[in-house]
PDB file of C-alpha atoms in Angstrom:
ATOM      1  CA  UNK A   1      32.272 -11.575  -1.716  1.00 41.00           C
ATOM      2  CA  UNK A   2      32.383  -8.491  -3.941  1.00 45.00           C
ATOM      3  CA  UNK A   3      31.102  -8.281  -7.405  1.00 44.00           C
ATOM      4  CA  UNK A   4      33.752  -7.492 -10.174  1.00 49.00           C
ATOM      5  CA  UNK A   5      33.449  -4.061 -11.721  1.00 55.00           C
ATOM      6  CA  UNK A   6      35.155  -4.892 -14.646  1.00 57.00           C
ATOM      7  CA  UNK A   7      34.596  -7.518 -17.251  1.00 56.00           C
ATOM      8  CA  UNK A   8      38.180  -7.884 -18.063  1.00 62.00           C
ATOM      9  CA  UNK A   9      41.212  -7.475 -18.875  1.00 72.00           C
ATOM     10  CA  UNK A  10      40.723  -9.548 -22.538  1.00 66.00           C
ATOM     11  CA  UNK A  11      43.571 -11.149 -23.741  1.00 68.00           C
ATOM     12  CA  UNK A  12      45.414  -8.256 -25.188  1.00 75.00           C
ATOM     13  CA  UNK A  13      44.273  -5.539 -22.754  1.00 90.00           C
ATOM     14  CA  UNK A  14      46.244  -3.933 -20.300  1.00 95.00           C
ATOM     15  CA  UNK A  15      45.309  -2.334 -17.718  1.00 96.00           C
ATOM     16  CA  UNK A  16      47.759  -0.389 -15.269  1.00 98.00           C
ATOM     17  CA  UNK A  17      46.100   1.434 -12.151  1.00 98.00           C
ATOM     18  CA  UNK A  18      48.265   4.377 -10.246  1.00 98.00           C
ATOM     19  CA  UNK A  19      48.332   4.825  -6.787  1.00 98.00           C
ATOM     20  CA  UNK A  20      50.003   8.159  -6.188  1.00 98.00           C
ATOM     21  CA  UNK A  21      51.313   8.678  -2.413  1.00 97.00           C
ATOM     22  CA  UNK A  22      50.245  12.336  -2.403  1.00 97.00           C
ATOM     23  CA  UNK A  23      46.103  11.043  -3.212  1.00 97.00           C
ATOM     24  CA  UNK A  24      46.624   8.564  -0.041  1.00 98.00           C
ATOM     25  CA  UNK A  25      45.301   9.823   3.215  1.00 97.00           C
ATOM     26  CA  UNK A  26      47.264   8.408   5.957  1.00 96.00           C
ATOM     27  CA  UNK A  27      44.418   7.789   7.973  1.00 97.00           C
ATOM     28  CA  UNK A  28      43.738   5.004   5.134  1.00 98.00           C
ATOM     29  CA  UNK A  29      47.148   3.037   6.181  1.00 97.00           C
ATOM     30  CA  UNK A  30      45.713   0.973   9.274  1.00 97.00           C
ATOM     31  CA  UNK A  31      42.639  -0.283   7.005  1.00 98.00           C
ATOM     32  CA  UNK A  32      45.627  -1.438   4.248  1.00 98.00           C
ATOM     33  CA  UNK A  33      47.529  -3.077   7.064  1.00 98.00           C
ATOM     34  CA  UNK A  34      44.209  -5.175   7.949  1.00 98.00           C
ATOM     35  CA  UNK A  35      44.302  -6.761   4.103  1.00 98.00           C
ATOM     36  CA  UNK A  36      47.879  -7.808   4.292  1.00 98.00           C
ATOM     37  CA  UNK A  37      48.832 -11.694   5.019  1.00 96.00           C
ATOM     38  CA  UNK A  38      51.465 -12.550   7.648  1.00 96.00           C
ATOM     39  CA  UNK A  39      54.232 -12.342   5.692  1.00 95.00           C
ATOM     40  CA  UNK A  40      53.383  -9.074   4.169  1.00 96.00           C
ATOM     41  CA  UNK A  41      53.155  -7.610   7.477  1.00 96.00           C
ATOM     42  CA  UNK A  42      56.714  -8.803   8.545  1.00 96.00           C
ATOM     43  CA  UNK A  43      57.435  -7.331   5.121  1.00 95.00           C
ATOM     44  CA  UNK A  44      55.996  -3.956   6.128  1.00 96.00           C
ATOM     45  CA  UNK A  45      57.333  -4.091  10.178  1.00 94.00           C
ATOM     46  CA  UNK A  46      61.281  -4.437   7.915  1.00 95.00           C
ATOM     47  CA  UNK A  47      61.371  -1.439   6.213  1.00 93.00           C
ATOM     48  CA  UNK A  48      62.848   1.106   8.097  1.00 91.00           C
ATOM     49  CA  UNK A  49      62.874   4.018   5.636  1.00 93.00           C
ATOM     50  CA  UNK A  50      59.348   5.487   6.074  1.00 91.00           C
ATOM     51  CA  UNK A  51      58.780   6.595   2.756  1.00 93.00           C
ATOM     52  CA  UNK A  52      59.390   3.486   1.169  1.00 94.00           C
ATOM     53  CA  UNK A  53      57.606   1.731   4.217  1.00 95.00           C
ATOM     54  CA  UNK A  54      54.596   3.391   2.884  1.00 96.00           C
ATOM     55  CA  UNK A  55      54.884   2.597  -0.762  1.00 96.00           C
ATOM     56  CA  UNK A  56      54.902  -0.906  -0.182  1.00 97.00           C
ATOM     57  CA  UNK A  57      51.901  -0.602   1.955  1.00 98.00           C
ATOM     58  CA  UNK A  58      49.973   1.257  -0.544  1.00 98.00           C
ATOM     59  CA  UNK A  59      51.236  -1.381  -3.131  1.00 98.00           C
ATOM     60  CA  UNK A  60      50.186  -4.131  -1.590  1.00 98.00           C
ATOM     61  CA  UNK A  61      46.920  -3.061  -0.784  1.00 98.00           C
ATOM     62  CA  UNK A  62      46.391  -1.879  -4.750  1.00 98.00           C
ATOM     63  CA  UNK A  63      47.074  -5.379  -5.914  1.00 98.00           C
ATOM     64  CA  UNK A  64      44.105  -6.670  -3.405  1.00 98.00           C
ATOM     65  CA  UNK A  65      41.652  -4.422  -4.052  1.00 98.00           C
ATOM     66  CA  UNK A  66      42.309  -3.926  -7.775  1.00 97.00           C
ATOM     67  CA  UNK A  67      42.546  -7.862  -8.111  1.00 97.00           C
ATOM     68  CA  UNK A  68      39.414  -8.351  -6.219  1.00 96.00           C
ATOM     69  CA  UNK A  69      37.831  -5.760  -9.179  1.00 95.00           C
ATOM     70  CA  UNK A  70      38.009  -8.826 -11.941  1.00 94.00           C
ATOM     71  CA  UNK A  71      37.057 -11.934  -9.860  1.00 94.00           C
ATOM     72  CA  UNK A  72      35.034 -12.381  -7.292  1.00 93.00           C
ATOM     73  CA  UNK A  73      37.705 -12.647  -4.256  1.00 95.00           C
ATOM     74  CA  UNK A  74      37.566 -10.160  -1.249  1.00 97.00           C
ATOM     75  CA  UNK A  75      40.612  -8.430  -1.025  1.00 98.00           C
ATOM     76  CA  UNK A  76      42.197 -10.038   1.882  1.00 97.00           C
ATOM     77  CA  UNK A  77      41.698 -13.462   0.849  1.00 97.00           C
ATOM     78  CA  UNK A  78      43.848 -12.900  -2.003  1.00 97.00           C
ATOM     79  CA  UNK A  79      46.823 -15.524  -1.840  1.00 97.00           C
ATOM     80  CA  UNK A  80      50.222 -15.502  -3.669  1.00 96.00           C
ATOM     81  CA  UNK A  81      53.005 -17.929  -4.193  1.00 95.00           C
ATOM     82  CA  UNK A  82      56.570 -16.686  -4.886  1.00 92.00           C
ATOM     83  CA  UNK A  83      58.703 -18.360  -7.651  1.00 91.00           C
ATOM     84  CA  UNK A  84      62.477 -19.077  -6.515  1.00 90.00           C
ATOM     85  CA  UNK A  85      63.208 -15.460  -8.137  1.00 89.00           C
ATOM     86  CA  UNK A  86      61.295 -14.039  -5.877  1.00 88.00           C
ATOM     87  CA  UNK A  87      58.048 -13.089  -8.283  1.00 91.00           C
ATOM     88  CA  UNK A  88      54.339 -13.606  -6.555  1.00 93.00           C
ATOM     89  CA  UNK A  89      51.528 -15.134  -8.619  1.00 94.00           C
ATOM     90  CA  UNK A  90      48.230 -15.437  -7.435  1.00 96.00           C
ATOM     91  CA  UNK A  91      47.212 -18.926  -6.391  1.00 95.00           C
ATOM     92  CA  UNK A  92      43.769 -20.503  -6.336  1.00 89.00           C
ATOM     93  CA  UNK A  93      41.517 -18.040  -8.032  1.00 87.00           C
ATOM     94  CA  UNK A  94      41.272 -16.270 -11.202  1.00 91.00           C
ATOM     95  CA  UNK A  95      42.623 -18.821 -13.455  1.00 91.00           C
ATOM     96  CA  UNK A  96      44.555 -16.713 -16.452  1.00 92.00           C
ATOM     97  CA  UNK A  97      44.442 -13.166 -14.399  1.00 94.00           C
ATOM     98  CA  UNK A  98      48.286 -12.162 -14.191  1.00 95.00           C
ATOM     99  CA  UNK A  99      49.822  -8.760 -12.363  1.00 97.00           C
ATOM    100  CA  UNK A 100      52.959  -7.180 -11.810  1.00 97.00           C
ATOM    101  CA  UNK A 101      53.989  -3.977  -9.245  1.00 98.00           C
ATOM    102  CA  UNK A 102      56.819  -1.450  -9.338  1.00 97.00           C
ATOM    103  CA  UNK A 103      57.122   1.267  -6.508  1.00 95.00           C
ATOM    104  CA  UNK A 104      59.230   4.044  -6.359  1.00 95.00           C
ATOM    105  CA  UNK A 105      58.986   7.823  -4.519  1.00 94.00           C
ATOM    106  CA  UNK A 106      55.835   8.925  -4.823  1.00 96.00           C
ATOM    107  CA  UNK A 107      54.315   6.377  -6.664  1.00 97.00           C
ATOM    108  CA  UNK A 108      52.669   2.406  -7.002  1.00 98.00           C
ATOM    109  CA  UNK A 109      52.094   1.210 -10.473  1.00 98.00           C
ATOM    110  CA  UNK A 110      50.272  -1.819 -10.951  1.00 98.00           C
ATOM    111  CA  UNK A 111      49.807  -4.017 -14.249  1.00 98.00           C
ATOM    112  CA  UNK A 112      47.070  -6.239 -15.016  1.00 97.00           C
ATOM    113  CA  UNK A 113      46.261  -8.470 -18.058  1.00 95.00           C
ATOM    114  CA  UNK A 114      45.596 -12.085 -18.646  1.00 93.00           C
ATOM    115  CA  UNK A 115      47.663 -15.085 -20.126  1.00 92.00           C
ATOM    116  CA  UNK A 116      50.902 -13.512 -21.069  1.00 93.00           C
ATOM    117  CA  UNK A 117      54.410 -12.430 -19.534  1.00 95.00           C
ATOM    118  CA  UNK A 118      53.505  -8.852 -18.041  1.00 96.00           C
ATOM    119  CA  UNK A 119      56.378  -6.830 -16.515  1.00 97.00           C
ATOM    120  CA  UNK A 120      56.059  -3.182 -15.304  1.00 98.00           C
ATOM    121  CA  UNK A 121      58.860  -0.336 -14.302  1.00 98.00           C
ATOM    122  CA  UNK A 122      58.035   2.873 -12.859  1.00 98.00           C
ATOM    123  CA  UNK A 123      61.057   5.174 -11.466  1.00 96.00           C
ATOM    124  CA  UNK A 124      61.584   9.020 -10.689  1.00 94.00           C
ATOM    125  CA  UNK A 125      63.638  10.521 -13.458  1.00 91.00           C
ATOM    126  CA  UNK A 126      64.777  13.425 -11.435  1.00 88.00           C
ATOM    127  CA  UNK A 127      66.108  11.387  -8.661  1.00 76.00           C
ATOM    128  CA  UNK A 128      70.227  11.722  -8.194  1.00 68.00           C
ATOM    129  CA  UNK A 129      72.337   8.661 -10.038  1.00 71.00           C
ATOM    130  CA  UNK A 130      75.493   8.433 -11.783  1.00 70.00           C
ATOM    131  CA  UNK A 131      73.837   7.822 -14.774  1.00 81.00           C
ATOM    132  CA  UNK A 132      76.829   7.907 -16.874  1.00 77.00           C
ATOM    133  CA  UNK A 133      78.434   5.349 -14.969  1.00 83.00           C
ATOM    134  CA  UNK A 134      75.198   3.055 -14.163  1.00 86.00           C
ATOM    135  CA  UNK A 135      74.913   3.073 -18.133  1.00 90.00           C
ATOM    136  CA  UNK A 136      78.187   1.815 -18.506  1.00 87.00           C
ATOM    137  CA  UNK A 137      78.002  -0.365 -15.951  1.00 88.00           C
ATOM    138  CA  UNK A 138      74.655  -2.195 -16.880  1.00 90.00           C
ATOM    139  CA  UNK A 139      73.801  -1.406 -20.146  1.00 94.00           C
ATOM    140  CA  UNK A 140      74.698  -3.101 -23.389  1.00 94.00           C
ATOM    141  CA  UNK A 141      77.269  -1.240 -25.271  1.00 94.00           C
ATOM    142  CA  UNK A 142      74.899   0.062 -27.839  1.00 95.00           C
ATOM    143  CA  UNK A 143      72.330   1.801 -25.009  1.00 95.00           C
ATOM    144  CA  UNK A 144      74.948   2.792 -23.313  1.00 94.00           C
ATOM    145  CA  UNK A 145      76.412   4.665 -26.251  1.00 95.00           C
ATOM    146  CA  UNK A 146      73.006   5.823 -26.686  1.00 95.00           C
ATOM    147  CA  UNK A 147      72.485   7.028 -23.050  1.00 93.00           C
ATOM    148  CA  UNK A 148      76.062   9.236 -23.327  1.00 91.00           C
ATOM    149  CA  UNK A 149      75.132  10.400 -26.719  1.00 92.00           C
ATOM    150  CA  UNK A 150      72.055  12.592 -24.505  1.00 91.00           C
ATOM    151  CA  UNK A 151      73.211  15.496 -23.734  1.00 90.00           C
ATOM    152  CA  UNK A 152      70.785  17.368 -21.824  1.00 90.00           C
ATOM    153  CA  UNK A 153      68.943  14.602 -22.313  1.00 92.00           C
ATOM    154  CA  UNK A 154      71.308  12.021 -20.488  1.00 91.00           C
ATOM    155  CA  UNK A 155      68.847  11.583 -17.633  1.00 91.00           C
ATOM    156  CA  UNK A 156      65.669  10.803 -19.960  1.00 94.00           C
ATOM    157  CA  UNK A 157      67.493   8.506 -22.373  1.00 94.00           C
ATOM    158  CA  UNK A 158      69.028   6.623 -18.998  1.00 94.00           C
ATOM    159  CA  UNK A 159      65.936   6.291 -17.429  1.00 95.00           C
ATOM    160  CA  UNK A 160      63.922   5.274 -20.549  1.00 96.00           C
ATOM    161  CA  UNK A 161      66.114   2.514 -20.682  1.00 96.00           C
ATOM    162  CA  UNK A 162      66.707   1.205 -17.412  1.00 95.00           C
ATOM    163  CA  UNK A 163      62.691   1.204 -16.712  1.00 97.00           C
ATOM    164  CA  UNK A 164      62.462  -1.204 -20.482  1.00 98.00           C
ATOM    165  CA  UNK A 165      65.273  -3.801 -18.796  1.00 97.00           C
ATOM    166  CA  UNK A 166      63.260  -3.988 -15.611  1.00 96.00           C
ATOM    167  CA  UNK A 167      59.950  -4.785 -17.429  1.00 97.00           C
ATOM    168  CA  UNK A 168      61.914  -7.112 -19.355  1.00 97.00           C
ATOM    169  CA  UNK A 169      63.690  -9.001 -16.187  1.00 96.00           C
ATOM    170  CA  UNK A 170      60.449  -8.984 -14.670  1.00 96.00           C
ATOM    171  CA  UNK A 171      57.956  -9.934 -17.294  1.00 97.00           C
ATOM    172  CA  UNK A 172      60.379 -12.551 -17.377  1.00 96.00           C
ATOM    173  CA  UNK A 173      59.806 -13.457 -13.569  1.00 94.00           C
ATOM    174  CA  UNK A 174      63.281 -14.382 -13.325  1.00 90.00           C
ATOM    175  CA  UNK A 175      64.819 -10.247 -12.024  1.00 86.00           C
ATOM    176  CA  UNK A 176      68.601 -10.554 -11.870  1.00 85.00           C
ATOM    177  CA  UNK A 177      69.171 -13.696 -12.676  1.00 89.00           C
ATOM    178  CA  UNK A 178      69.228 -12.291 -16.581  1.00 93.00           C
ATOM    179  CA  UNK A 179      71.963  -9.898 -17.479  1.00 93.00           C
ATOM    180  CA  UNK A 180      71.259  -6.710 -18.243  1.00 93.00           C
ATOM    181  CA  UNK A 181      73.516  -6.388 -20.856  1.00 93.00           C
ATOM    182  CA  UNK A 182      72.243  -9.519 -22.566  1.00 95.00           C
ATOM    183  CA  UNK A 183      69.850  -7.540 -24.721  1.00 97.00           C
ATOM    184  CA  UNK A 184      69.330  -4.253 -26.378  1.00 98.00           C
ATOM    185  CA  UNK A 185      66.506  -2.194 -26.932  1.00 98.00           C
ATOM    186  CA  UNK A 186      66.872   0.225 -29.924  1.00 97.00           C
ATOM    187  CA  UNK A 187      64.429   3.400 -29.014  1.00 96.00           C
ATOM    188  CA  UNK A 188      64.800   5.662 -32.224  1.00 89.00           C
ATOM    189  CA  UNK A 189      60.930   4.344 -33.378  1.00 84.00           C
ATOM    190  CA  UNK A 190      57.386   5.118 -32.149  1.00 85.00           C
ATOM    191  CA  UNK A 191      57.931   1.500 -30.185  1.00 90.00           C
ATOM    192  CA  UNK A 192      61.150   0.453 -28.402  1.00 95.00           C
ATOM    193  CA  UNK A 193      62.488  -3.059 -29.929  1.00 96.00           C
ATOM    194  CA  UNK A 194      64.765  -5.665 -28.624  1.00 98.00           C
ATOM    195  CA  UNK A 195      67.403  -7.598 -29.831  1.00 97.00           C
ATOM    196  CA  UNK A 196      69.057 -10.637 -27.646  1.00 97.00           C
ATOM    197  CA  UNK A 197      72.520 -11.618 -27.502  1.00 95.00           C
ATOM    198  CA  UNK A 198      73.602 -15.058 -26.425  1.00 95.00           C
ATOM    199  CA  UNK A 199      73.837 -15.021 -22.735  1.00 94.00           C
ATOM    200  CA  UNK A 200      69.886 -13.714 -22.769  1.00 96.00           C
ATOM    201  CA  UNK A 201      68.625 -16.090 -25.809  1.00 95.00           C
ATOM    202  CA  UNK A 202      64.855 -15.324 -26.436  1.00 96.00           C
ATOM    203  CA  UNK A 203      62.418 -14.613 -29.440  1.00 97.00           C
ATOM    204  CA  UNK A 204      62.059 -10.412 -30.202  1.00 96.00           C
ATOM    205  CA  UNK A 205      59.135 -11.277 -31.965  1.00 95.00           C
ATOM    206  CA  UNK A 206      56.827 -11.951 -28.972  1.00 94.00           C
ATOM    207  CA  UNK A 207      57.283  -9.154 -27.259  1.00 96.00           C
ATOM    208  CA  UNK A 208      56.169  -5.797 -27.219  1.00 94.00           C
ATOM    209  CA  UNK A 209      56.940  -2.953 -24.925  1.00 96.00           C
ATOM    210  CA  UNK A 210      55.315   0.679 -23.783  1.00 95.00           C
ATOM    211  CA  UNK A 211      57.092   3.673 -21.951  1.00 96.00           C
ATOM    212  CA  UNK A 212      56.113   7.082 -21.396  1.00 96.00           C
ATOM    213  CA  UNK A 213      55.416   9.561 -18.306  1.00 97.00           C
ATOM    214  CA  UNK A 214      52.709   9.392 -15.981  1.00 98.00           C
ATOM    215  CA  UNK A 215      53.344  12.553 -14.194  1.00 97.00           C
ATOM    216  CA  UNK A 216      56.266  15.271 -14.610  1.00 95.00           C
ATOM    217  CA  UNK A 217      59.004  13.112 -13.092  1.00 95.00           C
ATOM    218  CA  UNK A 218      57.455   9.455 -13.198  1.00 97.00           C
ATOM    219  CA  UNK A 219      58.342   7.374 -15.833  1.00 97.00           C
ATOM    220  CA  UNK A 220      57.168   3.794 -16.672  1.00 98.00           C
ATOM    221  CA  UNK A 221      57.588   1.023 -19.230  1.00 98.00           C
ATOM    222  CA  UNK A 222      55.682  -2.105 -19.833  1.00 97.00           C
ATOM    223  CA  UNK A 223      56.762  -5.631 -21.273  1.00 96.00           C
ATOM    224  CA  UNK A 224      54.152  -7.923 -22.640  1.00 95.00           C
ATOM    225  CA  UNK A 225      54.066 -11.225 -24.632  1.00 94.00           C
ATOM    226  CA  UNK A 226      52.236 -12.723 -26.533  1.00 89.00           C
ATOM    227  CA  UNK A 227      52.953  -8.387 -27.579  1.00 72.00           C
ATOM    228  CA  UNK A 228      49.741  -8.170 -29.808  1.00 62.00           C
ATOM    229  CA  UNK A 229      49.836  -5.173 -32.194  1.00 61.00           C
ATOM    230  CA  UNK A 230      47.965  -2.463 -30.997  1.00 60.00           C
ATOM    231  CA  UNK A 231      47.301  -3.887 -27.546  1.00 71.00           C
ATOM    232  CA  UNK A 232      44.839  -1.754 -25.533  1.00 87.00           C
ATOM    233  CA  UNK A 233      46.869  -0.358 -22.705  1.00 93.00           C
ATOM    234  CA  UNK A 234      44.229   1.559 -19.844  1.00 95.00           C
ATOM    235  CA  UNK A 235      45.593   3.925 -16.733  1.00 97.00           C
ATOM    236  CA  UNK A 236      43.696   4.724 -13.972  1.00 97.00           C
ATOM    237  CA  UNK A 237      44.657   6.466 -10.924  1.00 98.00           C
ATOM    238  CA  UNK A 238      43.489   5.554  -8.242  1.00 98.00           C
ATOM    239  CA  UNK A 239      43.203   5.553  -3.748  1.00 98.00           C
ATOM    240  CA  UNK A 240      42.587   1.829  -2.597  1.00 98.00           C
ATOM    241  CA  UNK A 241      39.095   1.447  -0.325  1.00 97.00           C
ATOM    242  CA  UNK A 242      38.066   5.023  -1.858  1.00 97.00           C
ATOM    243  CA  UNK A 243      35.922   6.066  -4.452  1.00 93.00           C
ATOM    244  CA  UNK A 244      38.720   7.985  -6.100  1.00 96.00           C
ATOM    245  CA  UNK A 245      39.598   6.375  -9.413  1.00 96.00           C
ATOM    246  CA  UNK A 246      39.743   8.359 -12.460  1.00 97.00           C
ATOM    247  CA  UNK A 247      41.576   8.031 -16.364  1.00 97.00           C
ATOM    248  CA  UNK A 248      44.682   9.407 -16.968  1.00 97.00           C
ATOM    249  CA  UNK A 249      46.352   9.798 -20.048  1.00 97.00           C
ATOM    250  CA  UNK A 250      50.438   8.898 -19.801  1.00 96.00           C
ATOM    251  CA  UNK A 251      52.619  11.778 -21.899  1.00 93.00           C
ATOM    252  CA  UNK A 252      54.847  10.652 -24.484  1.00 90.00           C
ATOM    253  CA  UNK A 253      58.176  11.420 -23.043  1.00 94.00           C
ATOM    254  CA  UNK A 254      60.808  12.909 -26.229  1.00 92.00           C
ATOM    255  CA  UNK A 255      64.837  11.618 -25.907  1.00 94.00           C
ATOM    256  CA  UNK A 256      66.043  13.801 -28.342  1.00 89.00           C
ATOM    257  CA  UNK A 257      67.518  17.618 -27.071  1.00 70.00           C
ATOM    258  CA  UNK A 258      65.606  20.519 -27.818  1.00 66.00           C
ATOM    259  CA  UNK A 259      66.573  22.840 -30.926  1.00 56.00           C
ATOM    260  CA  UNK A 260      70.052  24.736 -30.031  1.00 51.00           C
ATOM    261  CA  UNK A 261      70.329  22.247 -26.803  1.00 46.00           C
ATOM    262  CA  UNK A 262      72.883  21.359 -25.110  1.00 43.00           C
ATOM    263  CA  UNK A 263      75.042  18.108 -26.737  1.00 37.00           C
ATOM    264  CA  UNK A 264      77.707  15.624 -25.558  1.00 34.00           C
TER     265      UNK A 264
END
């Protein structure tokens, strides 16, 4: 059984691990097929889209092989146990050790910590949407507002918010079942903050949330609780059964139009 590499993640520490599509040699994709249980083969074999066929792949075999970095567990005998939302959690090992993925084009994000609520969002902010409309649609009527009031910026602002509710609905483990518009995040601070309405009761003081961009058109968000202050978040990128894995430092991402910009 391998030997883990890394000591933690410590209660408070976050660690998120990349897997960019572009690093991943396809000739790795039959030795991440050979780590995958039954049902995440069948998984696989359903997608009929290629690209996203291939971010699942590379997705599932990051959570293995990252997983099997903090506990001694080889990465196909990693096991996992869906909740009735639909959320895996790993069964029988690593007491404490809690993850969450996102996929989207181009990219697998992965979030690791220990004995919290850990949700993570990673989307392509260039990719077409009605954005106007979604915000209406799905936001609160306060980030919605918000979203509109963009400008050139409409894009940013929508996607800086839709990746927050995600890590929230997931952190949560409960996805849809909450509605979006049952909280509000307010991003005019150098944190986002949340307030909850009374169809999505919950405590704003335990949580605490990240977002920024992890390459020019990825952009990701974190939700934690227990939300320490000043919780050590880590981002590696990284190619599964390679040696490739190397720091990277997330850019903050600004919402506000540039100086003589375009406005709503």
């Amino acid at each position: 059984m391998p030997v883990p590499s890394l000591p933690g993640p410590l209660p408070g520490q976050i660690d998120v691990w990349l897997g960019f599509l572009a690093d991943v040699p396809a000739t790795l994709d039959t030795a991440y097929e050979r780590l995958l249980d039954a049902g995440e083969r069948l998984r696989h074999q359903r997608y009929k889209v290629e690209g996203a066929r291939r971010e699942y792949l590379v997705g599932r075999a990051m959570v293995r092989t990252v997983l099997s970095r903090y506990a001694p567990t080889a990465p196909a005998d990693w096991r996992f146990e869906a909740n009735q939302y639909g959320r895996p959690a790993i069964v029988g090992a690593a007491p404490g050790l809690v993850f969450n993925l996102s996929h989207t084009r181009g990219l697998a994000a992965l979030a690791v910590s220990r004995d919290c609520d850990l949700g993570i969002d990673v989307e392509r902010a260039d990719r077409p949407s009605a954005t106007h409309d979604l915000a209406g649609r799905y936001f609160s009527p306060t980030e919605a507002e918000f979203v509109r009031a963009g400008g050139a910026m409409l894009a940013e602002r929508f996607f800086a918010v839709w990746t927050l509710k995600e890590a929230y609905i997931k952190a949560r483990g409960m996805g849809l079942a909450l509605p979006l518009d049952g909280f509000s995040y307010d991003l005019a601070g150098t944190e986002p903050t949340i307030t909850f309405h009374d169809s999505c009761p919950d405590d704003p003081a335990r949580w605490r949330f990240w977002r920024g961009g992890v390459s020019g058109t990825h952009r990701l968000a974190l939700a934690v609780s227990p939300g320490a202050a000043g919780a050590d978040v880590q981002f590696r990128r990284i190619v599964p059964l390679t040696g490739f894995d190397e720091s990277l430092t997330p850019a903050p991402v600004t919402l506000d139009a540039p100086a003589g910009g375009r406005t709503a």
